[in-house]
mmCIF file of C-alpha atoms and ligand atoms in Angstrom:
data_model
loop_
_atom_site.group_PDB
_atom_site.id
_atom_site.type_symbol
_atom_site.label_atom_id
_atom_site.label_comp_id
_atom_site.label_asym_id
_atom_site.label_seq_id
_atom_site.Cartn_x
_atom_site.Cartn_y
_atom_site.Cartn_z
ATOM 1 C CA MET A 130 0.000 0.000 0.000
ATOM 2 C CA THR A 131 1.245 3.496 -0.829
ATOM 3 C CA THR A 132 1.539 5.963 2.043
ATOM 4 C CA VAL A 133 2.419 9.651 1.771
ATOM 5 C CA LEU A 134 3.228 12.087 4.565
ATOM 6 C CA LEU A 135 2.327 15.734 3.974
ATOM 7 C CA THR A 136 2.920 19.031 5.710
ATOM 8 C CA GLY A 137 0.387 21.702 4.765
ATOM 9 C CA GLY A 138 -1.815 19.028 3.184
ATOM 10 C CA HIS A 139 -5.182 20.087 4.635
ATOM 11 C CA SER A 140 -5.598 23.606 3.236
ATOM 12 C CA GLY A 141 -4.652 25.850 0.332
ATOM 13 C CA LEU A 142 -3.139 24.062 -2.626
ATOM 14 C CA GLY A 143 -2.080 21.173 -0.351
ATOM 15 C CA ARG A 144 -5.753 20.252 0.051
ATOM 16 C CA GLU A 145 -5.919 19.586 -3.706
ATOM 17 C CA THR A 146 -2.691 17.581 -3.457
ATOM 18 C CA SER A 147 -4.168 15.348 -0.767
ATOM 19 C CA LYS A 148 -7.343 14.827 -2.778
ATOM 20 C CA ARG A 149 -5.408 13.876 -5.884
ATOM 21 C CA LEU A 150 -3.150 11.500 -3.921
ATOM 22 C CA ALA A 151 -6.273 9.821 -2.552
ATOM 23 C CA GLN A 152 -8.370 9.805 -5.725
ATOM 24 C CA THR A 153 -5.831 9.085 -8.466
ATOM 25 C CA TYR A 154 -3.273 7.045 -6.548
ATOM 26 C CA GLY A 155 -5.395 5.527 -3.770
ATOM 27 C CA ALA A 156 -2.661 6.540 -1.333
ATOM 28 C CA ASN A 157 -3.080 6.418 2.426
ATOM 29 C CA LEU A 158 -2.125 9.733 3.967
ATOM 30 C CA ILE A 159 -0.406 10.993 7.067
ATOM 31 C CA LEU A 160 -1.659 14.561 7.394
ATOM 32 C CA THR A 161 0.424 16.725 9.688
ATOM 33 C CA GLY A 162 -0.532 20.174 10.917
ATOM 34 C CA ARG A 163 -0.368 22.463 13.907
ATOM 35 C CA ASP A 164 -4.091 22.515 14.604
ATOM 36 C CA ARG A 165 -5.828 19.184 15.214
ATOM 37 C CA LYS A 166 -9.412 20.281 14.412
ATOM 38 C CA PRO A 167 -9.080 21.105 10.684
ATOM 39 C CA LEU A 168 -6.834 18.071 10.260
ATOM 40 C CA GLU A 169 -9.483 15.765 11.743
ATOM 41 C CA ALA A 170 -12.257 17.384 9.696
ATOM 42 C CA PHE A 171 -10.358 17.000 6.424
ATOM 43 C CA ALA A 172 -9.267 13.471 7.352
ATOM 44 C CA ASP A 173 -12.966 12.539 7.709
ATOM 45 C CA THR A 174 -13.744 14.068 4.304
ATOM 46 C CA LEU A 175 -10.951 12.058 2.683
ATOM 47 C CA ARG A 176 -11.902 8.793 4.379
ATOM 48 C CA GLU A 177 -15.542 9.170 3.372
ATOM 49 C CA GLY A 178 -14.829 10.373 -0.151
ATOM 50 C CA PHE A 179 -11.995 8.053 -1.123
ATOM 51 C CA HIS A 180 -12.010 5.124 1.347
ATOM 52 C CA ILE A 181 -8.362 5.552 2.261
ATOM 53 C CA ALA A 182 -6.666 5.464 5.662
ATOM 54 C CA VAL A 183 -5.781 8.929 6.975
ATOM 55 C CA THR A 184 -3.659 9.496 10.064
ATOM 56 C CA PRO A 185 -3.718 13.058 11.401
ATOM 57 C CA ILE A 186 -0.646 13.979 13.435
ATOM 58 C CA GLU A 187 -0.080 17.281 15.207
ATOM 59 C CA MET A 188 3.122 18.901 14.036
ATOM 60 C CA ASP A 189 4.114 22.557 14.039
ATOM 61 C CA VAL A 190 6.881 22.869 11.473
ATOM 62 C CA ALA A 191 8.176 25.973 13.220
ATOM 63 C CA SER A 192 8.989 24.005 16.378
ATOM 64 C CA LEU A 193 11.792 21.451 16.444
ATOM 65 C CA ASP A 194 10.349 19.752 19.544
ATOM 66 C CA SER A 195 6.960 19.450 17.884
ATOM 67 C CA ILE A 196 8.550 17.832 14.813
ATOM 68 C CA ARG A 197 10.526 15.398 16.974
ATOM 69 C CA ALA A 198 7.392 14.471 18.948
ATOM 70 C CA ALA A 199 5.410 13.950 15.730
ATOM 71 C CA PHE A 200 8.041 11.629 14.275
ATOM 72 C CA GLN A 201 8.230 9.691 17.517
ATOM 73 C CA LYS A 202 4.512 8.983 17.113
ATOM 74 C CA ILE A 203 4.922 8.079 13.452
ATOM 75 C CA GLU A 204 7.790 5.718 14.339
ATOM 76 C CA GLN A 205 5.637 4.023 16.971
ATOM 77 C CA LEU A 206 2.819 3.592 14.466
ATOM 78 C CA ALA A 207 5.278 2.117 11.955
ATOM 79 C CA GLU A 208 6.692 -0.286 14.565
ATOM 80 C CA ALA A 209 3.171 -1.375 15.464
ATOM 81 C CA GLY A 210 2.520 -2.069 11.758
ATOM 82 C CA ARG A 211 -0.199 0.568 11.636
ATOM 83 C CA ILE A 212 1.468 2.554 8.867
ATOM 84 C CA GLU A 213 3.502 1.404 5.889
ATOM 85 C CA PRO A 214 6.925 2.730 4.862
ATOM 86 C CA LEU A 215 6.507 6.171 3.275
ATOM 87 C CA SER A 216 6.495 6.287 -0.524
ATOM 88 C CA ALA A 217 6.707 10.073 -0.529
ATOM 89 C CA LEU A 218 7.165 13.108 1.655
ATOM 90 C CA VAL A 219 5.304 16.185 0.442
ATOM 91 C CA LEU A 220 6.735 19.134 2.326
ATOM 92 C CA ASN A 221 4.369 21.914 1.402
ATOM 93 C CA ALA A 222 3.675 23.968 4.550
ATOM 94 C CA GLY A 223 4.781 27.578 4.287
ATOM 95 C CA ALA A 224 3.975 31.063 5.429
ATOM 96 C CA GLN A 225 4.892 34.711 5.118
ATOM 97 C CA PHE A 226 5.346 36.912 8.186
ATOM 98 C CA ARG A 227 4.837 40.613 7.663
ATOM 99 C CA GLY A 228 5.644 43.019 10.467
ATOM 100 C CA PRO A 229 8.271 42.981 13.192
ATOM 101 C CA ALA A 230 10.704 40.159 13.863
ATOM 102 C CA ARG A 231 9.175 36.952 15.183
ATOM 103 C CA TYR A 232 11.078 33.944 16.404
ATOM 104 C CA SER A 233 10.266 30.251 16.694
ATOM 105 C CA PRO A 234 10.181 28.448 20.064
ATOM 106 C CA ASP A 235 13.827 27.574 19.333
ATOM 107 C CA GLY A 236 14.725 31.237 18.886
ATOM 108 C CA TYR A 237 15.068 31.168 15.091
ATOM 109 C CA GLU A 238 13.570 33.750 12.726
ATOM 110 C CA LEU A 239 10.070 32.444 12.050
ATOM 111 C CA THR A 240 10.049 32.470 8.218
ATOM 112 C CA PHE A 241 13.307 30.536 8.036
ATOM 113 C CA ALA A 242 12.196 28.178 10.827
ATOM 114 C CA THR A 243 8.756 27.473 9.334
ATOM 115 C CA ASN A 244 9.476 27.235 5.640
ATOM 116 C CA TYR A 245 12.926 25.701 5.636
ATOM 117 C CA LEU A 246 14.485 24.488 8.894
ATOM 118 C CA GLY A 247 11.480 22.489 10.113
ATOM 119 C CA HIS A 248 11.371 20.663 6.793
ATOM 120 C CA PHE A 249 15.114 20.038 6.962
ATOM 121 C CA LEU A 250 14.616 18.294 10.325
ATOM 122 C CA ALA A 251 11.525 16.438 9.100
ATOM 123 C CA ILE A 252 13.596 14.936 6.268
ATOM 124 C CA GLN A 253 16.326 13.774 8.664
ATOM 125 C CA LEU A 254 13.756 12.102 10.926
ATOM 126 C CA ALA A 255 11.793 10.603 8.037
ATOM 127 C CA LEU A 256 14.782 8.936 6.320
ATOM 128 C CA PRO A 257 14.542 5.643 8.283
ATOM 129 C CA LEU A 258 10.803 5.482 7.555
ATOM 130 C CA LEU A 259 11.046 5.774 3.770
ATOM 131 C CA ALA A 260 10.184 3.008 1.328
ATOM 132 C CA PRO A 261 12.651 2.056 -1.447
ATOM 133 C CA ASN A 262 12.581 4.642 -4.288
ATOM 134 C CA ALA A 263 10.787 7.152 -2.064
ATOM 135 C CA ARG A 264 10.370 10.693 -3.334
ATOM 136 C CA VAL A 265 10.706 13.955 -1.449
ATOM 137 C CA ALA A 266 8.815 16.912 -2.946
ATOM 138 C CA LEU A 267 9.530 20.349 -1.518
ATOM 139 C CA THR A 268 7.254 23.299 -2.263
ATOM 140 C CA SER A 269 9.482 26.245 -3.044
ATOM 141 C CA SER A 270 8.465 29.326 -5.031
ATOM 142 C CA GLY A 271 9.478 31.084 -8.227
ATOM 143 C CA THR A 272 10.129 34.084 -6.018
ATOM 144 C CA HIS A 273 13.374 32.396 -4.883
ATOM 145 C CA ASP A 274 14.988 33.519 -8.158
ATOM 146 C CA PRO A 275 16.053 37.187 -8.121
ATOM 147 C CA ALA A 276 16.434 37.094 -11.908
ATOM 148 C CA SER A 277 12.696 36.428 -12.288
ATOM 149 C CA LEU A 278 9.996 39.075 -12.090
ATOM 150 C CA ASP A 279 8.396 37.098 -9.222
ATOM 151 C CA GLY A 280 11.670 37.307 -7.268
ATOM 152 C CA LYS A 281 12.138 41.011 -7.958
ATOM 153 C CA ILE A 282 8.641 41.949 -6.866
ATOM 154 C CA VAL A 283 8.535 40.009 -3.594
ATOM 155 C CA GLY A 284 12.139 40.765 -2.602
ATOM 156 C CA ARG A 285 15.488 39.531 -3.857
ATOM 157 C CA ALA A 286 16.652 36.408 -2.037
ATOM 158 C CA LEU A 287 19.647 36.869 0.261
ATOM 159 C CA PRO A 288 22.678 34.570 0.406
ATOM 160 C CA PRO A 289 21.587 31.181 1.840
ATOM 161 C CA ASN A 290 23.569 31.482 5.063
ATOM 162 C CA ALA A 291 21.643 29.379 7.604
ATOM 163 C CA LEU A 292 23.251 30.816 10.728
ATOM 164 C CA ALA A 293 22.676 34.424 9.632
ATOM 165 C CA LEU A 294 19.114 33.706 8.523
ATOM 166 C CA ALA A 295 18.227 31.908 11.750
ATOM 167 C CA HIS A 296 19.376 34.875 13.814
ATOM 168 C CA ALA A 297 18.283 37.676 11.466
ATOM 169 C CA GLY A 298 17.130 40.808 13.251
ATOM 170 C CA LYS A 299 18.886 40.027 16.516
ATOM 171 C CA GLY A 300 21.349 42.433 18.122
ATOM 172 C CA SER A 301 22.614 44.953 15.619
ATOM 173 C CA THR A 302 21.769 42.854 12.525
ATOM 174 C CA PRO A 303 18.893 44.476 10.617
ATOM 175 C CA LEU A 304 15.812 42.401 9.910
ATOM 176 C CA PRO A 305 15.428 41.845 6.142
ATOM 177 C CA SER A 306 12.012 42.651 4.649
ATOM 178 C CA TYR A 307 9.310 39.985 5.002
ATOM 179 C CA GLY A 308 9.591 39.395 1.240
ATOM 180 C CA LYS A 309 13.335 38.751 1.345
ATOM 181 C CA ARG A 310 12.932 36.433 4.323
ATOM 182 C CA TYR A 311 10.303 34.501 2.379
ATOM 183 C CA THR A 312 12.174 34.261 -0.937
ATOM 184 C CA THR A 313 15.411 33.288 0.842
ATOM 185 C CA SER A 314 13.651 30.480 2.736
ATOM 186 C CA LYS A 315 12.372 29.227 -0.620
ATOM 187 C CA LEU A 316 15.882 29.394 -2.128
ATOM 188 C CA CYS A 317 17.113 27.284 0.812
ATOM 189 C CA LEU A 318 14.447 24.686 -0.032
ATOM 190 C CA VAL A 319 15.615 24.385 -3.644
ATOM 191 C CA MET A 320 19.203 23.939 -2.454
ATOM 192 C CA LEU A 321 18.002 21.376 0.093
ATOM 193 C CA ALA A 322 16.344 19.365 -2.690
ATOM 194 C CA TYR A 323 19.569 19.324 -4.704
ATOM 195 C CA GLU A 324 21.840 18.576 -1.738
ATOM 196 C CA LEU A 325 19.560 15.767 -0.559
ATOM 197 C CA ASP A 326 19.830 14.208 -4.004
ATOM 198 C CA ARG A 327 23.666 14.469 -3.942
ATOM 199 C CA ARG A 328 23.851 12.891 -0.492
ATOM 200 C CA ALA A 329 21.453 10.122 -1.502
ATOM 201 C CA ARG A 330 23.589 9.286 -4.553
ATOM 202 C CA GLU A 331 26.773 9.281 -2.439
ATOM 203 C CA SER A 332 25.265 6.899 0.098
ATOM 204 C CA GLY A 333 23.823 4.557 -2.537
ATOM 205 C CA SER A 334 20.220 5.437 -1.657
ATOM 206 C CA ASN A 335 17.651 5.489 -4.461
ATOM 207 C CA LEU A 336 15.621 8.282 -2.899
ATOM 208 C CA SER A 337 14.716 11.143 -5.234
ATOM 209 C CA SER A 338 14.191 14.754 -4.415
ATOM 210 C CA ILE A 339 12.306 17.435 -6.342
ATOM 211 C CA ALA A 340 11.727 21.167 -5.793
ATOM 212 C CA PHE A 341 8.398 22.601 -6.922
ATOM 213 C CA ASP A 342 7.048 26.060 -7.707
ATOM 214 C CA PRO A 343 3.227 26.078 -7.723
ATOM 215 C CA GLY A 344 3.103 29.533 -9.334
ATOM 216 C CA SER A 345 1.328 32.514 -7.890
ATOM 217 C CA ILE A 346 -2.095 31.556 -6.444
ATOM 218 C CA PRO A 347 -3.705 34.512 -4.633
ATOM 219 C CA GLU A 348 -6.767 32.458 -3.531
ATOM 220 C CA THR A 349 -4.937 30.413 -0.889
ATOM 221 C CA GLY A 350 -4.266 31.498 2.677
ATOM 222 C CA LEU A 351 -0.686 32.559 1.934
ATOM 223 C CA LEU A 352 -1.508 36.252 1.767
ATOM 224 C CA ARG A 353 -3.505 36.176 5.022
ATOM 225 C CA THR A 354 -1.192 38.658 6.759
ATOM 226 C CA MET A 355 -1.774 41.261 4.002
ATOM 227 C CA PRO A 356 -4.347 44.025 4.521
ATOM 228 C CA LYS A 357 -7.800 42.680 3.507
ATOM 229 C CA THR A 358 -8.254 45.193 0.675
ATOM 230 C CA LEU A 359 -4.950 44.147 -0.904
ATOM 231 C CA GLN A 360 -5.943 40.484 -0.578
ATOM 232 C CA ARG A 361 -9.236 41.190 -2.370
ATOM 233 C CA LEU A 362 -7.447 43.176 -5.049
ATOM 234 C CA GLY A 363 -4.890 40.390 -5.586
ATOM 235 C CA ARG A 364 -7.699 37.867 -6.135
ATOM 236 C CA SER A 365 -9.556 39.996 -8.688
ATOM 237 C CA GLY A 366 -9.682 38.924 -12.309
ATOM 238 C CA PHE A 367 -8.024 42.180 -13.333
ATOM 239 C CA ALA A 368 -5.038 41.645 -11.002
ATOM 240 C CA LYS A 369 -4.597 38.111 -12.301
ATOM 241 C CA TRP A 370 -4.721 39.286 -15.903
ATOM 242 C CA LEU A 371 -2.208 42.020 -15.068
ATOM 243 C CA MET A 372 0.141 39.549 -13.391
ATOM 244 C CA ARG A 373 -0.037 37.132 -16.318
ATOM 245 C CA THR A 374 0.497 39.932 -18.824
ATOM 246 C CA ALA A 375 3.469 41.248 -16.867
ATOM 247 C CA GLY A 376 5.022 37.762 -16.983
ATOM 248 C CA LEU A 377 4.533 36.513 -13.431
ATOM 249 C CA THR A 378 4.350 32.770 -12.937
ATOM 250 C CA SER A 379 0.718 31.991 -12.572
ATOM 251 C CA GLY A 380 -0.612 28.931 -10.766
ATOM 252 C CA ASN A 381 -3.994 27.573 -9.836
ATOM 253 C CA ALA A 382 -4.833 25.710 -6.611
ATOM 254 C CA LEU A 383 -6.449 22.766 -8.395
ATOM 255 C CA PHE A 384 -3.816 22.327 -11.114
ATOM 256 C CA SER A 385 -0.779 23.149 -8.956
ATOM 257 C CA GLY A 386 -2.049 21.011 -6.085
ATOM 258 C CA ALA A 387 -2.629 18.062 -8.413
ATOM 259 C CA SER A 388 0.802 18.614 -10.000
ATOM 260 C CA LEU A 389 2.422 18.319 -6.589
ATOM 261 C CA ALA A 390 0.676 14.968 -6.084
ATOM 262 C CA ASP A 391 1.925 13.803 -9.494
ATOM 263 C CA LEU A 392 5.487 14.793 -8.595
ATOM 264 C CA ALA A 393 5.196 12.693 -5.469
ATOM 265 C CA LEU A 394 3.742 9.529 -6.989
ATOM 266 C CA GLY A 395 3.305 9.873 -10.758
ATOM 267 C CA GLN A 396 5.085 7.450 -13.078
ATOM 268 C CA ARG A 397 6.084 10.393 -15.295
ATOM 269 C CA PHE A 398 8.450 11.663 -12.598
ATOM 270 C CA SER A 399 9.841 8.351 -11.383
ATOM 271 C CA ARG A 400 13.293 9.014 -12.855
ATOM 272 C CA LYS A 401 13.484 12.680 -11.908
ATOM 273 C CA SER A 402 15.644 13.930 -9.073
ATOM 274 C CA ALA A 403 17.490 17.164 -8.304
ATOM 275 C CA VAL A 404 15.152 19.044 -10.621
ATOM 276 C CA TYR A 405 12.957 22.105 -10.257
ATOM 277 C CA LEU A 406 9.445 21.922 -11.674
ATOM 278 C CA GLN A 407 7.180 24.867 -12.170
ATOM 279 C CA SER A 408 3.422 25.127 -12.610
ATOM 280 C CA ASN A 409 2.644 28.040 -14.906
ATOM 281 C CA ARG A 410 -0.560 28.682 -16.852
ATOM 282 C CA LEU A 411 -1.868 25.157 -16.396
ATOM 283 C CA SER A 412 1.330 23.529 -17.540
ATOM 284 C CA LEU A 413 3.974 21.756 -15.459
ATOM 285 C CA ALA A 414 7.525 21.959 -16.787
ATOM 286 C CA GLU A 415 11.085 21.377 -15.674
ATOM 287 C CA VAL A 416 12.856 24.747 -15.642
ATOM 288 C CA ARG A 417 16.144 26.168 -14.324
ATOM 289 C CA SER A 418 16.136 27.432 -10.767
ATOM 290 C CA SER A 419 18.189 30.476 -9.770
ATOM 291 C CA ALA A 420 21.908 30.567 -10.621
ATOM 292 C CA ILE A 421 23.023 30.443 -6.978
ATOM 293 C CA SER A 422 20.825 27.406 -6.220
ATOM 294 C CA TYR A 423 23.280 25.237 -8.196
ATOM 295 C CA ASP A 424 26.264 26.233 -6.026
ATOM 296 C CA GLU A 425 27.315 22.933 -4.440
ATOM 297 C CA ASN A 426 29.658 24.483 -1.870
ATOM 298 C CA LEU A 427 26.952 26.792 -0.569
ATOM 299 C CA SER A 428 24.445 23.923 -0.484
ATOM 300 C CA ARG A 429 26.842 21.738 1.507
ATOM 301 C CA GLN A 430 27.460 24.581 3.928
ATOM 302 C CA LEU A 431 23.712 25.219 4.237
ATOM 303 C CA TRP A 432 23.142 21.544 5.059
ATOM 304 C CA ASN A 433 25.945 21.402 7.644
ATOM 305 C CA ASP A 434 24.857 24.638 9.334
ATOM 306 C CA SER A 435 21.251 23.424 9.368
ATOM 307 C CA LEU A 436 22.364 20.210 11.086
ATOM 308 C CA GLU A 437 24.038 22.361 13.714
ATOM 309 C CA LEU A 438 20.875 24.476 14.183
ATOM 310 C CA VAL A 439 18.617 21.450 14.655
ATOM 311 C CA SER A 440 21.097 19.736 16.964
ATOM 312 C CA THR A 441 21.173 22.377 19.689
HETATM 313 N N1 NAP B 164 -0.116 30.795 -2.979
HETATM 314 C C1 NAP B 164 0.930 31.186 -3.680
HETATM 315 O O1 NAP B 164 0.876 32.172 -4.434
HETATM 316 C C2 NAP B 164 2.225 30.429 -3.602
HETATM 317 C C3 NAP B 164 3.225 30.673 -4.567
HETATM 318 C C4 NAP B 164 4.430 29.987 -4.486
HETATM 319 C C5 NAP B 164 4.628 29.075 -3.450
HETATM 320 N N2 NAP B 164 3.650 28.858 -2.530
HETATM 321 C C6 NAP B 164 3.914 27.891 -1.456
HETATM 322 O O2 NAP B 164 2.905 26.888 -1.492
HETATM 323 C C7 NAP B 164 2.791 26.280 -0.193
HETATM 324 C C8 NAP B 164 1.324 26.181 0.178
HETATM 325 O O3 NAP B 164 0.837 27.500 0.393
HETATM 326 P P1 NAP B 164 -0.636 27.952 0.031
HETATM 327 O O4 NAP B 164 -0.522 28.954 -1.037
HETATM 328 O O5 NAP B 164 -1.517 26.797 -0.170
HETATM 329 O O6 NAP B 164 -0.998 28.780 1.348
HETATM 330 P P2 NAP B 164 -1.890 28.395 2.599
HETATM 331 O O7 NAP B 164 -3.285 28.201 2.175
HETATM 332 O O8 NAP B 164 -1.591 29.451 3.618
HETATM 333 O O9 NAP B 164 -1.308 27.000 3.094
HETATM 334 C C9 NAP B 164 -0.132 26.939 3.854
HETATM 335 C C10 NAP B 164 -0.137 25.636 4.624
HETATM 336 O O10 NAP B 164 1.025 25.623 5.470
HETATM 337 C C11 NAP B 164 0.612 25.315 6.783
HETATM 338 N N3 NAP B 164 1.486 25.900 7.796
HETATM 339 C C12 NAP B 164 1.890 27.187 7.915
HETATM 340 N N4 NAP B 164 2.638 27.340 9.013
HETATM 341 C C13 NAP B 164 2.708 26.127 9.605
HETATM 342 C C14 NAP B 164 3.326 25.641 10.780
HETATM 343 N N5 NAP B 164 4.047 26.426 11.595
HETATM 344 N N6 NAP B 164 3.203 24.317 11.078
HETATM 345 C C15 NAP B 164 2.485 23.504 10.292
HETATM 346 N N7 NAP B 164 1.861 23.903 9.161
HETATM 347 C C16 NAP B 164 1.971 25.212 8.827
HETATM 348 C C17 NAP B 164 -0.792 25.918 6.893
HETATM 349 O O11 NAP B 164 -1.469 25.353 8.000
HETATM 350 P P3 NAP B 164 -2.519 26.206 8.877
HETATM 351 O O12 NAP B 164 -3.843 25.877 8.305
HETATM 352 O O13 NAP B 164 -2.313 25.683 10.264
HETATM 353 O O14 NAP B 164 -2.145 27.648 8.742
HETATM 354 C C18 NAP B 164 -1.357 25.531 5.546
HETATM 355 O O15 NAP B 164 -1.793 24.181 5.555
HETATM 356 C C19 NAP B 164 3.614 27.162 0.742
HETATM 357 O O16 NAP B 164 4.853 26.549 0.973
HETATM 358 C C20 NAP B 164 3.801 28.451 -0.044
HETATM 359 O O17 NAP B 164 4.957 29.143 0.342
HETATM 360 C C21 NAP B 164 2.447 29.485 -2.591
#
């Protein structure tokens, strides 16, 4: 039986991913999230609609302790034979934090902690639970690339220095804009996908690892910290037309969510690893990620520094 673990799989585009995994692939799901109620409600919908097994597990990706506790539970369930080895990890949770500096329970800048570092730890803890040929799909964003219009508008990504990013805004270091914090966390995810692939090859593992850009989708909850009028404006047909005409990458919750499910389990992607796929105008294509994302030295450093941050 195929089992997939998701972060951010109960809302936004992740909700469509979960539905597609259930409907098209008949996969059993482990839905993780920080709030039990919506997880349980969506788990019921999936069980009733698709007759699959769904295991909701509380996990706040911004908190290292919460991630460790969640994986302890998952390990126990696996040992008891109540869940199968994981065919895929879909690491899709993400958020933007406008306003003053906020830090995770571990003291790390919240955008970096939520979008990147929590997923880094989740991968480390999930490795022993993976099935042969398992896939890891990481939801990044086209905004990670400062050469793209998306990246320029939201805020040019900073160098992927994990220690600096984790402690951004502390002491005399200025806090980068919310947009730069977001795009940089998404750059770190692309580099994580590539570095994970390199390490898998070196260790003889057949795991594969893919970074994904769903394209801009103003309907989801991602813009929830924006003023309401701007949110409404962003969702208007005119704004969408303007964005498409200007050349922004344009996604769609249904198509992008389903694409993420296909990346995780679809036959079409079974030989893909260390690639970046983008959903744009109802088409999913392999494209180049930003120039810096291919820097192997920086990726290795990012990995090693991240290990240090999750080990303290
Ligand atoms: N929408 C876009 O335009 C766009 C473009 C490019 C990339 N993306 C990326 O796509 C992914 C999905 O976003 P979305 O657009 O579907 O937005 P969304 O509706 O806000 O969904 C984000 C998901 O992440 C979860 N999440 C946030 N913080 C979390 C935490 N600390 N612990 C656990 N889960 C947490 C949310 O759970 P709660 O329900 O608990 O908040 C929600 O399920 C994100 O990684 C986002 O960065 C989105």
